[in-house]
Amino acid sequence: MTIYRILSAVLGEEEQSDYISYFQGFERFYENGYLGELPAEIEADILKIPELIEIRCRIKQLKSMKSDRESVASEKLNYRKALLRLRIAGLKEYQSHWVRERRDQRILNRGKEEPIISDNNVSTRAQSLIMPEIAKISSLMSSDRELSFDEMLAFVDDLKTLCERDYDVIYLPQESPVVVKRSSLS
């Protein structure tokens, strides 16, 4: 007996077979890069919340007064509960903020994905400006779409350029010297 026969029998209806009987998945709701844990700086900020500092001070005070184990254990349990509650609240807030920013960026880019640069710090952005191949390679590697033949050729060309680059001197884009290879006969 299927679930639909049972459902129809419970509801007192005729047996229906037009129910969707297969799992369709969550693919349309999946966000690539969605984080499941808090970044370290937010985690550190949570540990500085006055409520947690106060509980830690009480635990330290109970230990220094050599109170019974039950009261120390109870206070430690309160600390873990408060820490877990604050971490979950911070994670939910961070995730909703991340989704909002991602949606706004998609709207600004008119539905197109923005090249993903792994870090959002100044040195990574400067490096990707000086060596644009790195930005192109990282965006293609982090993308999950299929590449066209021309994109594959450009990717290999960027890899070749990156491998041949002399790292002793860094030049701005379009300003690197032209290397002339001399023949061995001259």
Short mmCIF file of N, CA and C in Angstrom, two decimals:
data_model
loop_
_atom_site.label_atom_id
_atom_site.label_comp_id
_atom_site.label_asym_id
_atom_site.label_seq_id
_atom_site.Cartn_x
_atom_site.Cartn_y
_atom_site.Cartn_z
N MET A 1 0.84 -1.18 0.00
CA MET A 1 0.00 0.00 0.00
C MET A 1 0.89 1.25 0.00
N THR A 2 0.63 2.15 -0.90
CA THR A 2 1.45 3.37 -0.96
C THR A 2 0.91 4.42 0.00
N ILE A 3 1.72 5.41 0.21
CA ILE A 3 1.33 6.50 1.10
C ILE A 3 0.11 7.25 0.58
N TYR A 4 -0.04 7.28 -0.75
CA TYR A 4 -1.17 8.01 -1.34
C TYR A 4 -2.48 7.28 -1.11
N ARG A 5 -2.45 5.95 -1.11
CA ARG A 5 -3.66 5.18 -0.81
C ARG A 5 -4.05 5.40 0.65
N ILE A 6 -3.06 5.40 1.53
CA ILE A 6 -3.33 5.63 2.95
C ILE A 6 -3.88 7.04 3.15
N LEU A 7 -3.27 8.02 2.50
CA LEU A 7 -3.71 9.41 2.62
C LEU A 7 -5.14 9.56 2.14
N SER A 8 -5.46 8.97 1.01
CA SER A 8 -6.81 9.05 0.47
C SER A 8 -7.81 8.37 1.40
N ALA A 9 -7.40 7.23 1.98
CA ALA A 9 -8.30 6.50 2.89
C ALA A 9 -8.55 7.31 4.15
N VAL A 10 -7.51 7.95 4.70
CA VAL A 10 -7.66 8.74 5.92
C VAL A 10 -8.54 9.96 5.67
N LEU A 11 -8.35 10.59 4.52
CA LEU A 11 -9.12 11.80 4.20
C LEU A 11 -10.52 11.47 3.70
N GLY A 12 -10.80 10.19 3.45
CA GLY A 12 -12.12 9.79 2.97
C GLY A 12 -12.36 10.21 1.53
N GLU A 13 -11.31 10.28 0.75
CA GLU A 13 -11.42 10.68 -0.65
C GLU A 13 -11.18 9.47 -1.54
N GLU A 14 -11.46 9.67 -2.81
CA GLU A 14 -11.14 8.63 -3.77
C GLU A 14 -9.63 8.56 -3.92
N GLU A 15 -9.16 7.39 -4.29
CA GLU A 15 -7.71 7.22 -4.45
C GLU A 15 -7.22 8.10 -5.60
N GLN A 16 -6.18 8.88 -5.32
CA GLN A 16 -5.62 9.77 -6.33
C GLN A 16 -4.22 9.29 -6.70
N SER A 17 -3.93 9.37 -7.96
CA SER A 17 -2.59 8.96 -8.41
C SER A 17 -1.86 10.12 -9.07
N ASP A 18 -2.37 11.35 -8.93
CA ASP A 18 -1.73 12.49 -9.58
C ASP A 18 -0.78 13.24 -8.65
N TYR A 19 -0.50 12.69 -7.47
CA TYR A 19 0.47 13.30 -6.58
C TYR A 19 1.88 13.17 -7.19
N ILE A 20 2.72 14.11 -6.88
CA ILE A 20 4.11 14.01 -7.32
C ILE A 20 4.76 12.95 -6.44
N SER A 21 5.27 11.90 -7.06
CA SER A 21 5.75 10.77 -6.26
C SER A 21 7.27 10.64 -6.30
N TYR A 22 7.99 11.68 -6.64
CA TYR A 22 9.44 11.60 -6.65
C TYR A 22 10.02 12.89 -6.09
N PHE A 23 11.21 12.77 -5.56
CA PHE A 23 11.90 13.91 -4.96
C PHE A 23 12.51 14.77 -6.06
N GLN A 24 12.23 16.05 -6.06
CA GLN A 24 12.72 16.93 -7.12
C GLN A 24 14.01 17.65 -6.76
N GLY A 25 14.39 17.66 -5.51
CA GLY A 25 15.68 18.22 -5.13
C GLY A 25 15.63 19.67 -4.70
N PHE A 26 16.77 20.11 -4.16
CA PHE A 26 16.92 21.48 -3.67
C PHE A 26 17.88 22.29 -4.53
N GLU A 27 18.16 21.83 -5.72
CA GLU A 27 19.19 22.46 -6.54
C GLU A 27 18.92 23.94 -6.80
N ARG A 28 17.68 24.30 -7.01
CA ARG A 28 17.40 25.71 -7.30
C ARG A 28 17.57 26.60 -6.08
N PHE A 29 17.59 26.00 -4.88
CA PHE A 29 17.79 26.77 -3.66
C PHE A 29 19.24 26.76 -3.20
N TYR A 30 20.08 25.98 -3.83
CA TYR A 30 21.47 25.84 -3.41
C TYR A 30 22.28 27.06 -3.82
N GLU A 31 23.04 27.60 -2.88
CA GLU A 31 23.93 28.72 -3.15
C GLU A 31 25.36 28.22 -3.08
N ASN A 32 26.09 28.34 -4.17
CA ASN A 32 27.48 27.91 -4.19
C ASN A 32 28.30 28.83 -3.28
N GLY A 33 29.02 28.25 -2.34
CA GLY A 33 29.83 29.04 -1.42
C GLY A 33 29.16 29.37 -0.11
N TYR A 34 27.93 28.88 0.11
CA TYR A 34 27.19 29.14 1.35
C TYR A 34 27.96 28.57 2.53
N LEU A 35 28.16 29.38 3.56
CA LEU A 35 29.01 28.98 4.68
C LEU A 35 28.21 28.29 5.78
N GLY A 36 28.81 27.27 6.36
CA GLY A 36 28.17 26.53 7.43
C GLY A 36 28.75 26.84 8.79
N GLU A 37 29.78 27.66 8.84
CA GLU A 37 30.36 28.05 10.13
C GLU A 37 30.79 29.51 10.08
N LEU A 38 30.92 30.08 11.25
CA LEU A 38 31.25 31.51 11.36
C LEU A 38 32.71 31.78 11.02
N PRO A 39 32.99 32.92 10.40
CA PRO A 39 34.38 33.34 10.23
C PRO A 39 35.03 33.60 11.59
N ALA A 40 36.33 33.51 11.64
CA ALA A 40 37.06 33.61 12.91
C ALA A 40 36.86 34.96 13.60
N GLU A 41 36.78 36.05 12.83
CA GLU A 41 36.64 37.36 13.47
C GLU A 41 35.27 37.51 14.14
N ILE A 42 34.23 36.94 13.57
CA ILE A 42 32.91 37.01 14.21
C ILE A 42 32.89 36.10 15.43
N GLU A 43 33.54 34.95 15.32
CA GLU A 43 33.65 34.03 16.47
C GLU A 43 34.36 34.73 17.63
N ALA A 44 35.42 35.47 17.32
CA ALA A 44 36.15 36.20 18.36
C ALA A 44 35.27 37.30 18.97
N ASP A 45 34.46 37.96 18.15
CA ASP A 45 33.56 38.99 18.67
C ASP A 45 32.51 38.40 19.60
N ILE A 46 32.05 37.19 19.28
CA ILE A 46 31.06 36.54 20.14
C ILE A 46 31.65 36.26 21.52
N LEU A 47 32.92 35.86 21.56
CA LEU A 47 33.55 35.57 22.85
C LEU A 47 33.73 36.82 23.71
N LYS A 48 33.61 38.00 23.10
CA LYS A 48 33.77 39.26 23.84
C LYS A 48 32.43 39.83 24.32
N ILE A 49 31.34 39.10 24.09
CA ILE A 49 30.02 39.57 24.52
C ILE A 49 29.97 39.57 26.06
N PRO A 50 29.46 40.66 26.66
CA PRO A 50 29.47 40.79 28.13
C PRO A 50 28.82 39.62 28.87
N GLU A 51 27.77 39.05 28.32
CA GLU A 51 27.10 37.92 28.97
C GLU A 51 28.07 36.75 29.16
N LEU A 52 28.86 36.44 28.14
CA LEU A 52 29.82 35.34 28.22
C LEU A 52 30.98 35.69 29.15
N ILE A 53 31.42 36.92 29.11
CA ILE A 53 32.52 37.36 29.99
C ILE A 53 32.09 37.24 31.45
N GLU A 54 30.84 37.62 31.71
CA GLU A 54 30.31 37.54 33.08
C GLU A 54 30.26 36.08 33.57
N ILE A 55 29.81 35.18 32.72
CA ILE A 55 29.73 33.77 33.11
C ILE A 55 31.14 33.20 33.33
N ARG A 56 32.10 33.59 32.47
CA ARG A 56 33.48 33.13 32.67
C ARG A 56 34.05 33.63 33.99
N CYS A 57 33.73 34.87 34.33
CA CYS A 57 34.20 35.42 35.61
C CYS A 57 33.58 34.66 36.78
N ARG A 58 32.29 34.30 36.68
CA ARG A 58 31.65 33.53 37.74
C ARG A 58 32.29 32.16 37.89
N ILE A 59 32.63 31.53 36.77
CA ILE A 59 33.29 30.22 36.82
C ILE A 59 34.64 30.34 37.51
N LYS A 60 35.39 31.37 37.12
CA LYS A 60 36.72 31.60 37.72
C LYS A 60 36.59 31.87 39.22
N GLN A 61 35.56 32.65 39.57
CA GLN A 61 35.34 32.98 40.98
C GLN A 61 34.96 31.72 41.78
N LEU A 62 34.10 30.89 41.20
CA LEU A 62 33.71 29.65 41.88
C LEU A 62 34.90 28.72 42.06
N LYS A 63 35.78 28.67 41.06
CA LYS A 63 36.97 27.82 41.16
C LYS A 63 37.92 28.35 42.22
N SER A 64 38.07 29.67 42.29
CA SER A 64 38.99 30.26 43.28
C SER A 64 38.46 30.09 44.70
N MET A 65 37.13 30.10 44.85
CA MET A 65 36.52 29.90 46.17
C MET A 65 36.43 28.43 46.51
N LYS A 66 36.86 27.58 45.59
CA LYS A 66 36.82 26.12 45.76
C LYS A 66 35.42 25.65 46.14
N SER A 67 34.46 26.12 45.33
CA SER A 67 33.06 25.70 45.51
C SER A 67 32.90 24.25 45.11
N ASP A 68 31.70 23.73 45.39
CA ASP A 68 31.45 22.33 45.04
C ASP A 68 31.43 22.14 43.52
N ARG A 69 31.71 20.93 43.11
CA ARG A 69 31.83 20.62 41.68
C ARG A 69 30.52 20.85 40.93
N GLU A 70 29.41 20.61 41.60
CA GLU A 70 28.11 20.75 40.94
C GLU A 70 27.85 22.18 40.51
N SER A 71 28.17 23.14 41.35
CA SER A 71 27.92 24.55 40.99
C SER A 71 28.84 24.99 39.86
N VAL A 72 30.10 24.52 39.87
CA VAL A 72 31.03 24.85 38.77
C VAL A 72 30.55 24.19 37.48
N ALA A 73 30.13 22.93 37.56
CA ALA A 73 29.64 22.22 36.38
C ALA A 73 28.37 22.88 35.84
N SER A 74 27.50 23.32 36.75
CA SER A 74 26.26 24.00 36.34
C SER A 74 26.58 25.31 35.62
N GLU A 75 27.55 26.05 36.16
CA GLU A 75 27.93 27.33 35.53
C GLU A 75 28.59 27.09 34.17
N LYS A 76 29.40 26.04 34.06
CA LYS A 76 30.02 25.69 32.78
C LYS A 76 28.96 25.30 31.75
N LEU A 77 27.94 24.58 32.19
CA LEU A 77 26.84 24.21 31.31
C LEU A 77 26.10 25.45 30.82
N ASN A 78 25.86 26.40 31.73
CA ASN A 78 25.22 27.67 31.34
C ASN A 78 26.07 28.40 30.30
N TYR A 79 27.39 28.37 30.50
CA TYR A 79 28.30 29.02 29.55
C TYR A 79 28.21 28.37 28.17
N ARG A 80 28.23 27.04 28.13
CA ARG A 80 28.15 26.33 26.85
C ARG A 80 26.83 26.60 26.14
N LYS A 81 25.73 26.62 26.91
CA LYS A 81 24.42 26.91 26.32
C LYS A 81 24.38 28.32 25.74
N ALA A 82 24.87 29.29 26.50
CA ALA A 82 24.86 30.68 26.03
C ALA A 82 25.75 30.84 24.81
N LEU A 83 26.92 30.19 24.83
CA LEU A 83 27.84 30.27 23.69
C LEU A 83 27.22 29.65 22.45
N LEU A 84 26.59 28.50 22.60
CA LEU A 84 25.94 27.84 21.47
C LEU A 84 24.80 28.69 20.92
N ARG A 85 23.99 29.26 21.81
CA ARG A 85 22.87 30.11 21.38
C ARG A 85 23.38 31.32 20.59
N LEU A 86 24.43 31.96 21.10
CA LEU A 86 24.98 33.14 20.43
C LEU A 86 25.65 32.78 19.10
N ARG A 87 26.32 31.62 19.05
CA ARG A 87 26.94 31.18 17.80
C ARG A 87 25.89 30.90 16.73
N ILE A 88 24.82 30.22 17.11
CA ILE A 88 23.76 29.91 16.15
C ILE A 88 23.09 31.19 15.66
N ALA A 89 22.82 32.11 16.57
CA ALA A 89 22.20 33.39 16.18
C ALA A 89 23.14 34.17 15.25
N GLY A 90 24.43 34.19 15.59
CA GLY A 90 25.41 34.89 14.75
C GLY A 90 25.54 34.25 13.38
N LEU A 91 25.51 32.93 13.32
CA LEU A 91 25.62 32.23 12.04
C LEU A 91 24.40 32.52 11.17
N LYS A 92 23.22 32.47 11.75
CA LYS A 92 22.00 32.76 10.97
C LYS A 92 22.02 34.19 10.44
N GLU A 93 22.45 35.11 11.27
CA GLU A 93 22.53 36.51 10.84
C GLU A 93 23.57 36.68 9.73
N TYR A 94 24.72 36.04 9.91
CA TYR A 94 25.79 36.12 8.89
C TYR A 94 25.33 35.51 7.57
N GLN A 95 24.66 34.36 7.63
CA GLN A 95 24.19 33.70 6.41
C GLN A 95 23.14 34.53 5.69
N SER A 96 22.21 35.12 6.43
CA SER A 96 21.18 35.95 5.78
C SER A 96 21.81 37.19 5.16
N HIS A 97 22.80 37.77 5.84
CA HIS A 97 23.52 38.92 5.28
C HIS A 97 24.27 38.51 4.01
N TRP A 98 24.89 37.33 4.02
CA TRP A 98 25.64 36.83 2.87
C TRP A 98 24.71 36.61 1.67
N VAL A 99 23.54 36.01 1.92
CA VAL A 99 22.58 35.75 0.85
C VAL A 99 22.06 37.07 0.28
N ARG A 100 21.79 38.03 1.17
CA ARG A 100 21.31 39.34 0.71
C ARG A 100 22.34 40.03 -0.18
N GLU A 101 23.61 40.02 0.26
CA GLU A 101 24.68 40.63 -0.55
C GLU A 101 24.82 39.93 -1.89
N ARG A 102 24.75 38.62 -1.89
CA ARG A 102 24.88 37.84 -3.12
C ARG A 102 23.74 38.16 -4.09
N ARG A 103 22.52 38.25 -3.55
CA ARG A 103 21.37 38.59 -4.38
C ARG A 103 21.51 40.00 -4.97
N ASP A 104 21.92 40.95 -4.13
CA ASP A 104 22.11 42.32 -4.61
C ASP A 104 23.19 42.38 -5.69
N GLN A 105 24.26 41.62 -5.52
CA GLN A 105 25.33 41.60 -6.51
C GLN A 105 24.84 41.01 -7.83
N ARG A 106 24.01 39.96 -7.74
CA ARG A 106 23.45 39.37 -8.96
C ARG A 106 22.55 40.36 -9.69
N ILE A 107 21.82 41.14 -8.91
CA ILE A 107 20.95 42.15 -9.52
C ILE A 107 21.79 43.21 -10.22
N LEU A 108 22.87 43.65 -9.58
CA LEU A 108 23.75 44.65 -10.19
C LEU A 108 24.44 44.12 -11.44
N ASN A 109 24.77 42.81 -11.44
CA ASN A 109 25.44 42.20 -12.59
C ASN A 109 24.47 41.68 -13.63
N ARG A 110 23.18 41.97 -13.44
CA ARG A 110 22.12 41.54 -14.36
C ARG A 110 22.08 40.03 -14.54
N GLY A 111 22.18 39.32 -13.44
CA GLY A 111 22.04 37.87 -13.45
C GLY A 111 23.31 37.10 -13.72
N LYS A 112 24.39 37.78 -14.07
CA LYS A 112 25.64 37.08 -14.36
C LYS A 112 26.46 36.92 -13.09
N GLU A 113 27.19 35.82 -13.04
CA GLU A 113 28.06 35.57 -11.89
C GLU A 113 29.27 36.48 -11.97
N GLU A 114 29.68 36.98 -10.82
CA GLU A 114 30.88 37.81 -10.75
C GLU A 114 32.09 36.90 -10.56
N PRO A 115 33.22 37.24 -11.16
CA PRO A 115 34.41 36.41 -10.91
C PRO A 115 34.71 36.36 -9.41
N ILE A 116 34.93 35.16 -8.92
CA ILE A 116 35.15 34.98 -7.49
C ILE A 116 36.65 35.07 -7.21
N ILE A 117 37.03 36.02 -6.38
CA ILE A 117 38.41 36.12 -5.92
C ILE A 117 38.40 35.62 -4.49
N SER A 118 39.29 34.68 -4.19
CA SER A 118 39.21 33.92 -2.95
C SER A 118 39.20 34.80 -1.70
N ASP A 119 40.01 35.82 -1.62
CA ASP A 119 40.04 36.70 -0.46
C ASP A 119 39.57 38.07 -0.86
N ASN A 120 39.03 38.79 0.08
CA ASN A 120 38.57 40.13 -0.22
C ASN A 120 39.48 41.15 0.44
N ASN A 121 40.77 40.82 0.52
CA ASN A 121 41.69 41.77 1.14
C ASN A 121 42.47 42.54 0.08
N VAL A 122 43.19 43.55 0.50
CA VAL A 122 43.85 44.47 -0.41
C VAL A 122 44.94 43.77 -1.22
N SER A 123 45.72 42.90 -0.59
CA SER A 123 46.84 42.27 -1.31
C SER A 123 46.34 41.35 -2.42
N THR A 124 45.25 40.63 -2.20
CA THR A 124 44.72 39.75 -3.24
C THR A 124 44.19 40.57 -4.42
N ARG A 125 43.47 41.64 -4.10
CA ARG A 125 42.96 42.49 -5.19
C ARG A 125 44.10 43.14 -5.96
N ALA A 126 45.13 43.60 -5.26
CA ALA A 126 46.28 44.21 -5.94
C ALA A 126 46.99 43.18 -6.80
N GLN A 127 47.15 41.98 -6.28
CA GLN A 127 47.81 40.92 -7.05
C GLN A 127 47.00 40.57 -8.29
N SER A 128 45.69 40.54 -8.18
CA SER A 128 44.88 40.22 -9.35
C SER A 128 44.87 41.35 -10.36
N LEU A 129 45.13 42.58 -9.91
CA LEU A 129 45.25 43.70 -10.85
C LEU A 129 46.60 43.67 -11.57
N ILE A 130 47.65 43.32 -10.84
CA ILE A 130 48.99 43.26 -11.44
C ILE A 130 49.12 42.04 -12.34
N MET A 131 48.59 40.91 -11.88
CA MET A 131 48.63 39.68 -12.68
C MET A 131 47.19 39.24 -12.96
N PRO A 132 46.56 39.80 -13.99
CA PRO A 132 45.15 39.49 -14.25
C PRO A 132 44.90 38.01 -14.54
N GLU A 133 45.95 37.28 -14.91
CA GLU A 133 45.78 35.85 -15.18
C GLU A 133 45.30 35.12 -13.92
N ILE A 134 45.80 35.55 -12.76
CA ILE A 134 45.40 34.90 -11.50
C ILE A 134 43.91 35.07 -11.28
N ALA A 135 43.39 36.29 -11.50
CA ALA A 135 41.96 36.53 -11.31
C ALA A 135 41.13 35.70 -12.28
N LYS A 136 41.58 35.62 -13.55
CA LYS A 136 40.84 34.84 -14.54
C LYS A 136 40.86 33.35 -14.20
N ILE A 137 42.03 32.85 -13.82
CA ILE A 137 42.17 31.43 -13.49
C ILE A 137 41.32 31.08 -12.27
N SER A 138 41.38 31.92 -11.23
CA SER A 138 40.61 31.62 -10.02
C SER A 138 39.11 31.68 -10.27
N SER A 139 38.66 32.63 -11.10
CA SER A 139 37.22 32.71 -11.38
C SER A 139 36.76 31.50 -12.19
N LEU A 140 37.58 31.04 -13.15
CA LEU A 140 37.18 29.87 -13.93
C LEU A 140 37.24 28.59 -13.10
N MET A 141 38.22 28.49 -12.21
CA MET A 141 38.34 27.29 -11.38
C MET A 141 37.22 27.20 -10.34
N SER A 142 36.74 28.35 -9.87
CA SER A 142 35.68 28.32 -8.87
C SER A 142 34.29 28.23 -9.50
N SER A 143 34.22 28.37 -10.81
CA SER A 143 32.94 28.28 -11.50
C SER A 143 32.57 26.81 -11.71
N ASP A 144 31.28 26.52 -11.67
CA ASP A 144 30.85 25.14 -11.88
C ASP A 144 30.14 24.97 -13.23
N ARG A 145 30.26 25.95 -14.09
CA ARG A 145 29.64 25.84 -15.41
C ARG A 145 30.63 25.24 -16.40
N GLU A 146 30.10 24.74 -17.49
CA GLU A 146 30.94 24.13 -18.52
C GLU A 146 31.57 25.23 -19.37
N LEU A 147 32.85 25.09 -19.69
CA LEU A 147 33.57 26.10 -20.46
C LEU A 147 33.44 25.84 -21.96
N SER A 148 33.41 26.93 -22.70
CA SER A 148 33.42 26.79 -24.16
C SER A 148 34.86 26.52 -24.61
N PHE A 149 35.02 26.16 -25.87
CA PHE A 149 36.35 25.86 -26.38
C PHE A 149 37.26 27.08 -26.30
N ASP A 150 36.72 28.27 -26.64
CA ASP A 150 37.52 29.50 -26.58
C ASP A 150 37.94 29.83 -25.14
N GLU A 151 37.03 29.58 -24.19
CA GLU A 151 37.37 29.82 -22.78
C GLU A 151 38.46 28.86 -22.32
N MET A 152 38.41 27.61 -22.80
CA MET A 152 39.45 26.64 -22.43
C MET A 152 40.80 27.07 -22.98
N LEU A 153 40.81 27.56 -24.23
CA LEU A 153 42.07 28.03 -24.83
C LEU A 153 42.62 29.24 -24.06
N ALA A 154 41.73 30.16 -23.69
CA ALA A 154 42.16 31.33 -22.93
C ALA A 154 42.69 30.91 -21.55
N PHE A 155 42.06 29.91 -20.94
CA PHE A 155 42.49 29.40 -19.64
C PHE A 155 43.90 28.81 -19.73
N VAL A 156 44.13 28.00 -20.75
CA VAL A 156 45.46 27.39 -20.93
C VAL A 156 46.49 28.47 -21.23
N ASP A 157 46.11 29.47 -22.03
CA ASP A 157 47.02 30.57 -22.34
C ASP A 157 47.38 31.36 -21.07
N ASP A 158 46.40 31.58 -20.19
CA ASP A 158 46.66 32.27 -18.93
C ASP A 158 47.58 31.44 -18.03
N LEU A 159 47.37 30.12 -18.00
CA LEU A 159 48.26 29.25 -17.22
C LEU A 159 49.69 29.31 -17.76
N LYS A 160 49.81 29.29 -19.08
CA LYS A 160 51.14 29.34 -19.71
C LYS A 160 51.82 30.67 -19.37
N THR A 161 51.09 31.77 -19.47
CA THR A 161 51.64 33.09 -19.15
C THR A 161 52.07 33.15 -17.69
N LEU A 162 51.26 32.59 -16.81
CA LEU A 162 51.58 32.60 -15.39
C LEU A 162 52.83 31.78 -15.10
N CYS A 163 52.99 30.65 -15.79
CA CYS A 163 54.16 29.79 -15.58
C CYS A 163 55.44 30.42 -16.14
N GLU A 164 55.32 31.18 -17.21
CA GLU A 164 56.50 31.76 -17.85
C GLU A 164 56.92 33.08 -17.21
N ARG A 165 56.09 33.65 -16.36
CA ARG A 165 56.36 34.96 -15.78
C ARG A 165 57.58 34.93 -14.87
N ASP A 166 58.40 35.98 -14.97
CA ASP A 166 59.58 36.14 -14.11
C ASP A 166 59.13 36.88 -12.86
N TYR A 167 59.22 36.24 -11.70
CA TYR A 167 58.71 36.84 -10.47
C TYR A 167 59.73 37.72 -9.76
N ASP A 168 60.93 37.91 -10.33
CA ASP A 168 61.90 38.79 -9.71
C ASP A 168 61.47 40.24 -9.81
N VAL A 169 60.84 40.59 -10.93
CA VAL A 169 60.36 41.95 -11.15
C VAL A 169 58.90 41.86 -11.56
N ILE A 170 58.06 42.71 -10.96
CA ILE A 170 56.64 42.72 -11.30
C ILE A 170 56.35 44.00 -12.06
N TYR A 171 55.74 43.85 -13.22
CA TYR A 171 55.38 44.99 -14.06
C TYR A 171 53.88 45.18 -14.04
N LEU A 172 53.45 46.41 -14.28
CA LEU A 172 52.02 46.68 -14.41
C LEU A 172 51.51 46.05 -15.70
N PRO A 173 50.21 45.76 -15.77
CA PRO A 173 49.68 45.16 -17.00
C PRO A 173 49.98 46.04 -18.22
N GLN A 174 50.28 45.41 -19.31
CA GLN A 174 50.58 46.05 -20.59
C GLN A 174 51.88 46.86 -20.56
N GLU A 175 52.70 46.73 -19.52
CA GLU A 175 53.94 47.47 -19.45
C GLU A 175 55.16 46.59 -19.26
N SER A 176 55.01 45.29 -19.44
CA SER A 176 56.17 44.41 -19.29
C SER A 176 57.03 44.50 -20.55
N PRO A 177 58.34 44.35 -20.41
CA PRO A 177 59.22 44.47 -21.57
C PRO A 177 59.02 43.31 -22.54
N VAL A 178 59.30 43.58 -23.80
CA VAL A 178 59.20 42.56 -24.82
C VAL A 178 60.52 41.80 -24.83
N VAL A 179 60.45 40.48 -24.72
CA VAL A 179 61.64 39.65 -24.71
C VAL A 179 61.90 39.19 -26.14
N VAL A 180 63.08 39.52 -26.65
CA VAL A 180 63.45 39.12 -28.00
C VAL A 180 64.42 37.96 -27.87
N LYS A 181 64.07 36.84 -28.50
CA LYS A 181 64.93 35.67 -28.46
C LYS A 181 65.92 35.76 -29.60
N ARG A 182 67.18 35.62 -29.27
CA ARG A 182 68.23 35.68 -30.31
C ARG A 182 68.53 34.26 -30.79
N SER A 183 68.79 34.18 -32.04
CA SER A 183 69.13 32.86 -32.59
C SER A 183 70.55 32.48 -32.18
N SER A 184 70.85 31.24 -32.16
CA SER A 184 72.17 30.76 -31.73
C SER A 184 73.25 30.99 -32.80
N LEU A 185 72.87 31.40 -34.00
CA LEU A 185 73.83 31.62 -35.07
C LEU A 185 74.50 32.98 -34.98
N SER A 186 73.97 33.94 -34.31
CA SER A 186 74.56 35.28 -34.30
C SER A 186 75.66 35.48 -33.32
#
